[in-house]
Coordinates of C-alpha atoms and ligand atoms in Angstrom, one line a residue:
M1 CA -24.8 -54.7 107.0
P2 CA -28.4 -53.2 107.4
Q3 CA -27.4 -51.7 110.7
L4 CA -24.1 -50.3 109.2
L5 CA -26.0 -48.7 106.3
A6 CA -28.5 -47.2 108.7
D7 CA -25.6 -45.8 110.8
I8 CA -23.9 -44.3 107.7
T9 CA -27.2 -42.8 106.6
A10 CA -27.6 -41.1 109.9
A11 CA -23.9 -39.9 109.9
V12 CA -24.1 -38.2 106.5
A13 CA -27.6 -36.8 106.9
P14 CA -26.3 -33.3 107.8
L15 CA -24.4 -33.3 104.5
V16 CA -27.3 -34.3 102.2
G17 CA -28.1 -31.3 100.0
Q18 CA -24.8 -29.6 100.6
G19 CA -23.1 -28.5 97.4
R20 CA -24.7 -27.8 94.1
V21 CA -26.8 -29.9 91.8
A22 CA -25.2 -29.9 88.3
D23 CA -27.1 -27.4 86.2
Y24 CA -24.9 -27.0 83.2
I25 CA -27.1 -29.8 81.8
P26 CA -30.4 -28.1 82.6
S27 CA -32.6 -31.2 83.0
L28 CA -30.2 -32.5 85.7
G29 CA -30.5 -29.2 87.6
R30 CA -34.2 -30.0 88.2
V31 CA -33.4 -33.1 90.4
P32 CA -34.1 -32.4 94.1
A33 CA -30.9 -32.0 96.1
A34 CA -32.1 -33.7 99.3
R35 CA -31.9 -37.3 98.2
F36 CA -29.6 -40.0 99.5
G37 CA -29.3 -43.7 98.7
M38 CA -26.7 -46.4 99.0
A39 CA -26.5 -50.0 98.0
V40 CA -23.9 -52.7 98.7
A41 CA -23.8 -55.9 96.5
M42 CA -21.8 -58.6 98.1
A43 CA -19.4 -60.3 95.6
D44 CA -21.3 -63.6 96.0
G45 CA -24.3 -62.7 98.0
P46 CA -27.2 -60.4 98.5
V47 CA -27.6 -56.7 97.9
Y48 CA -28.3 -54.4 100.8
G49 CA -29.7 -50.9 100.5
T50 CA -30.7 -47.8 102.4
G51 CA -32.6 -44.5 101.7
D52 CA -33.4 -43.8 98.0
W53 CA -31.4 -46.9 96.8
Q54 CA -34.1 -48.0 94.4
Q55 CA -34.7 -44.6 92.8
A56 CA -33.3 -44.2 89.3
F57 CA -31.0 -41.3 88.5
S58 CA -28.8 -40.2 85.6
I59 CA -25.5 -42.2 85.7
Q60 CA -23.6 -39.7 83.6
S61 CA -19.8 -40.4 83.8
I62 CA -20.2 -43.6 85.7
S63 CA -21.1 -45.0 82.2
K64 CA -17.4 -44.5 81.3
V65 CA -16.3 -47.5 83.4
F66 CA -18.6 -49.8 81.4
S67 CA -17.7 -48.4 78.0
L68 CA -14.0 -48.9 78.9
A69 CA -14.6 -52.4 80.2
L70 CA -16.5 -53.3 76.9
V71 CA -13.7 -52.0 74.7
M72 CA -11.1 -53.9 76.7
S73 CA -13.2 -57.1 76.6
H74 CA -13.3 -56.8 72.7
D75 CA -10.0 -55.4 72.0
Y76 CA -7.7 -56.0 75.0
D77 CA -5.0 -53.2 75.0
S78 CA -5.2 -51.3 71.8
I79 CA -7.2 -48.4 73.2
W80 CA -4.1 -47.3 75.2
K81 CA -2.5 -46.1 72.0
R82 CA -5.2 -43.4 71.8
V83 CA -5.7 -42.6 75.5
S84 CA -3.2 -42.3 78.4
R85 CA -3.9 -43.5 81.9
E86 CA -2.5 -40.8 84.1
P87 CA -4.5 -38.7 86.5
S88 CA -5.5 -35.4 84.9
G89 CA -5.3 -32.9 87.8
T90 CA -7.7 -30.8 85.8
P91 CA -11.5 -30.6 85.5
F92 CA -13.2 -33.4 83.6
N93 CA -14.1 -31.1 80.7
S94 CA -10.7 -29.3 80.2
L95 CA -10.0 -28.4 76.7
V96 CA -6.6 -26.8 77.5
Q97 CA -5.1 -30.1 78.6
L98 CA -6.3 -31.9 75.4
E99 CA -4.5 -29.3 73.3
A100 CA -1.4 -29.5 75.4
D101 CA -1.4 -33.3 75.1
R102 CA -1.8 -33.1 71.3
G103 CA -5.1 -34.9 71.1
I104 CA -4.2 -37.9 73.3
P105 CA -6.5 -37.5 76.4
R106 CA -4.9 -38.0 79.8
N107 CA -7.2 -40.8 80.8
P108 CA -10.4 -42.6 79.7
F109 CA -12.6 -41.1 82.5
I110 CA -12.2 -37.4 81.6
N111 CA -14.7 -36.4 78.9
A112 CA -12.1 -36.3 76.1
G113 CA -10.9 -39.8 76.9
A114 CA -14.4 -41.1 77.2
L115 CA -15.2 -39.7 73.8
V116 CA -12.3 -41.7 72.3
V117 CA -13.5 -44.9 74.1
T118 CA -17.0 -44.4 72.9
D119 CA -15.7 -43.9 69.4
R120 CA -13.8 -47.2 69.6
L121 CA -16.8 -49.0 70.9
L122 CA -18.9 -47.6 68.1
T123 CA -16.4 -49.1 65.6
L124 CA -16.2 -52.4 67.4
T125 CA -20.0 -52.9 67.9
G126 CA -21.8 -50.5 65.6
D127 CA -23.8 -49.1 68.5
A128 CA -21.9 -48.0 71.5
A129 CA -24.8 -46.7 73.7
S130 CA -26.8 -49.9 73.1
S131 CA -23.8 -52.0 74.0
V132 CA -23.3 -50.2 77.3
A133 CA -27.1 -50.4 78.0
G134 CA -27.1 -54.1 77.2
L135 CA -24.2 -54.8 79.5
L136 CA -25.8 -52.9 82.3
R137 CA -29.2 -54.6 81.9
T138 CA -27.6 -58.0 81.9
E139 CA -25.3 -57.4 84.9
A140 CA -28.0 -55.5 86.9
G141 CA -30.6 -58.1 86.0
N142 CA -32.9 -55.2 85.1
P143 CA -34.1 -55.5 81.5
S144 CA -36.1 -52.2 81.8
L145 CA -33.3 -49.8 82.5
G146 CA -32.8 -47.3 79.7
I147 CA -32.0 -43.9 78.5
D148 CA -33.7 -40.7 79.7
A149 CA -34.3 -39.0 76.4
T150 CA -34.9 -35.6 78.0
V151 CA -31.4 -35.7 79.6
A152 CA -29.7 -36.8 76.4
A153 CA -31.4 -34.0 74.5
S154 CA -30.5 -31.5 77.1
E155 CA -26.9 -32.6 77.0
A156 CA -26.8 -32.3 73.2
E157 CA -28.4 -28.9 73.3
H158 CA -26.0 -27.6 75.8
G159 CA -23.0 -29.7 74.7
H160 CA -20.8 -27.0 73.2
R161 CA -17.8 -27.9 75.3
N162 CA -18.1 -31.7 74.5
S163 CA -18.5 -30.8 70.8
S164 CA -15.4 -28.7 70.9
M165 CA -13.5 -31.5 72.5
A166 CA -14.7 -34.0 69.9
H167 CA -13.7 -31.7 67.1
L168 CA -10.3 -31.1 68.6
L169 CA -9.9 -34.9 68.9
A170 CA -10.9 -35.3 65.2
S171 CA -8.4 -32.5 64.3
Y172 CA -5.7 -34.7 65.8
G173 CA -6.9 -37.7 63.9
N174 CA -8.0 -39.4 67.2
L175 CA -11.6 -40.2 66.2
E176 CA -12.6 -43.1 63.8
N177 CA -16.3 -42.0 63.4
P178 CA -18.0 -38.8 62.6
V179 CA -18.0 -36.3 65.4
E180 CA -21.8 -36.0 65.5
K181 CA -22.2 -39.8 65.8
V182 CA -19.7 -40.1 68.6
L183 CA -21.3 -37.3 70.5
E184 CA -24.8 -38.8 70.1
H185 CA -23.6 -42.2 71.6
Y186 CA -21.7 -40.4 74.4
F187 CA -24.7 -38.3 75.4
N188 CA -26.9 -41.4 75.3
Q189 CA -24.7 -43.5 77.5
C190 CA -24.4 -40.7 80.0
A191 CA -28.2 -40.4 80.1
L192 CA -28.8 -43.9 81.2
E193 CA -31.0 -44.0 84.3
M194 CA -30.2 -46.5 87.0
S195 CA -30.7 -46.9 90.8
C196 CA -28.0 -47.6 93.4
E197 CA -29.3 -51.2 93.4
D198 CA -28.8 -51.5 89.6
L199 CA -25.4 -49.9 89.7
A200 CA -24.0 -51.9 92.6
L201 CA -25.1 -55.1 90.8
A202 CA -23.8 -53.9 87.4
S203 CA -20.3 -53.1 88.7
R204 CA -20.0 -56.3 90.7
F205 CA -17.9 -58.0 88.0
L206 CA -15.1 -55.6 89.1
A207 CA -15.3 -57.1 92.6
R208 CA -15.2 -60.6 91.2
N209 CA -12.0 -60.5 89.1
G210 CA -14.1 -59.8 86.0
V211 CA -16.6 -62.6 86.4
G212 CA -20.1 -61.5 85.2
S213 CA -23.4 -62.1 86.8
N214 CA -24.0 -65.3 84.9
G215 CA -20.7 -66.8 86.0
T216 CA -18.9 -66.3 82.7
V217 CA -15.6 -64.4 82.3
F218 CA -16.4 -60.8 81.1
L219 CA -12.9 -59.4 81.8
T220 CA -9.8 -61.4 82.7
P221 CA -8.5 -60.9 86.2
A222 CA -5.7 -58.7 84.8
Q223 CA -8.2 -56.5 82.9
S224 CA -10.4 -56.2 86.0
K225 CA -7.3 -55.1 88.0
R226 CA -6.5 -52.5 85.4
V227 CA -10.0 -51.0 85.2
N228 CA -10.0 -50.8 89.0
A229 CA -6.5 -49.2 89.0
V230 CA -7.7 -46.5 86.5
M231 CA -10.7 -45.9 88.6
L232 CA -8.6 -45.4 91.7
T233 CA -6.2 -42.9 90.0
C234 CA -8.6 -41.1 87.6
G235 CA -12.2 -41.9 88.6
T236 CA -12.9 -38.7 90.5
Y237 CA -11.0 -36.3 88.3
D238 CA -8.9 -33.7 90.0
A239 CA -10.2 -34.9 93.4
A240 CA -8.8 -38.5 92.9
G241 CA -6.1 -37.9 95.5
E242 CA -8.6 -36.7 98.1
F243 CA -10.9 -39.6 97.2
A244 CA -8.1 -42.1 97.6
Y245 CA -7.2 -40.5 100.9
R246 CA -10.7 -40.5 102.3
V247 CA -12.2 -43.7 100.8
G248 CA -9.2 -45.8 99.7
L249 CA -11.1 -47.6 97.0
P250 CA -11.4 -47.6 93.2
G251 CA -14.3 -45.3 92.5
K252 CA -16.1 -43.5 89.6
S253 CA -18.4 -40.5 90.0
G254 CA -20.9 -38.9 87.7
V255 CA -22.4 -35.4 87.8
G256 CA -25.8 -36.9 88.4
G257 CA -24.6 -37.4 92.0
G258 CA -23.8 -41.1 91.8
I259 CA -20.6 -42.8 92.7
I260 CA -19.6 -46.5 92.4
A261 CA -16.8 -48.0 94.5
I262 CA -15.2 -51.4 94.4
V263 CA -13.8 -53.5 97.3
P264 CA -12.1 -56.2 95.2
G265 CA -13.1 -59.7 96.3
K266 CA -15.7 -58.4 98.7
C267 CA -18.4 -56.1 97.3
S268 CA -19.4 -53.3 95.0
I269 CA -21.0 -50.2 96.3
A270 CA -23.2 -47.4 94.7
V271 CA -24.2 -44.2 96.4
W272 CA -26.3 -41.3 95.2
S273 CA -26.9 -37.8 96.4
P274 CA -27.3 -35.1 93.8
A275 CA -25.5 -32.1 95.4
L276 CA -21.9 -31.9 94.2
G277 CA -18.7 -30.4 95.5
P278 CA -16.4 -28.2 93.4
N279 CA -14.8 -31.1 91.5
G280 CA -18.2 -32.6 90.4
N281 CA -18.3 -35.4 93.0
S282 CA -21.3 -36.0 95.3
V283 CA -20.6 -34.4 98.7
A284 CA -22.7 -36.8 100.8
G285 CA -21.7 -39.7 98.5
V286 CA -18.0 -39.3 99.2
A287 CA -18.7 -38.9 102.9
A288 CA -20.8 -42.1 102.9
L289 CA -18.0 -44.1 101.3
D290 CA -15.5 -42.6 103.7
E291 CA -17.8 -43.7 106.6
F292 CA -18.1 -47.2 105.0
T293 CA -14.4 -47.9 104.6
T294 CA -13.5 -46.3 107.9
R295 CA -16.1 -48.3 109.8
T296 CA -15.5 -51.7 108.1
G297 CA -11.8 -51.4 107.3
W298 CA -12.6 -52.6 103.8
S299 CA -10.3 -50.7 101.6
V300 CA -7.4 -51.6 99.2
F301 CA -4.9 -50.1 101.7
Ligands
LIG1 N1 -22.3 -36.1 80.5 C1 -21.5 -35.3 81.3 C2 -20.6 -34.3 80.5 O1 -20.3 -34.7 79.4 C3 -20.6 -36.2 82.1 C4 -19.7 -35.5 83.1 C5 -19.6 -36.2 84.4 O2 -20.5 -36.9 84.9 N2 -18.6 -35.8 85.1 O3 -20.4 -33.2 80.9

């Protein structure tokens, strides 16, 4: 594995820095583009890493996997009355689609769907962002991981589109909590800072049929299968088809440049490189995952 990771790092080196660092959230735009890290956590074994794999970054939409998993762990299936699970084929922050779908977001990983999931988690736990942070700390075994308050404030300050989406959801009766509160928890969960090492460990339960780091059942095997399925079809937005074609794994990206991917039964992977392609997915990150599955043959296909 260490040699494989070194080979992948060398193969994607020409792509690192290609694309654009997300700057619609100004404090994300200040992250240097020329960074690359990758970590692989074996389902029942060690974690391997390369490059900037221990450097923390903003997980952004990767948090949506963990909020969905938490809601499903509390509430099994009821969330699906309020959110669909079809690929969107539109950008992650589309307002037009939410209007066309009459307030039922296309899936839980576009922003509108994630706002509904966060709203549900808020009702279930009283503190959605802290629940997500708590799960991540436990699974990553890193009690010090937390929220970058500057990023959260920057998102709130420049969050007109997310606010519009939350108000539109409320106008359709699809929020249980006040818009401002849902947005605050959503921005905070997106502003969690983690390294590739943390993220590979934190997502490992999805490679272990839902069994968490302490050996207890966090999700049932059926729930774990379903979260992975939604990641495969919806985790990289309107590039989900291209991601499935190239990588062949359930994956979830964030505009901080991170991506997690799951090889069920084998390992969980996290990559990070901040420069994004046009759909908001890390260019070098997708290429590294493509190299990984192509070289190992570890894919769901
Ligand atoms: N916090 C970001 C937003 O709401 C998350 C988007 C993403 O990572 N794709 O715009």
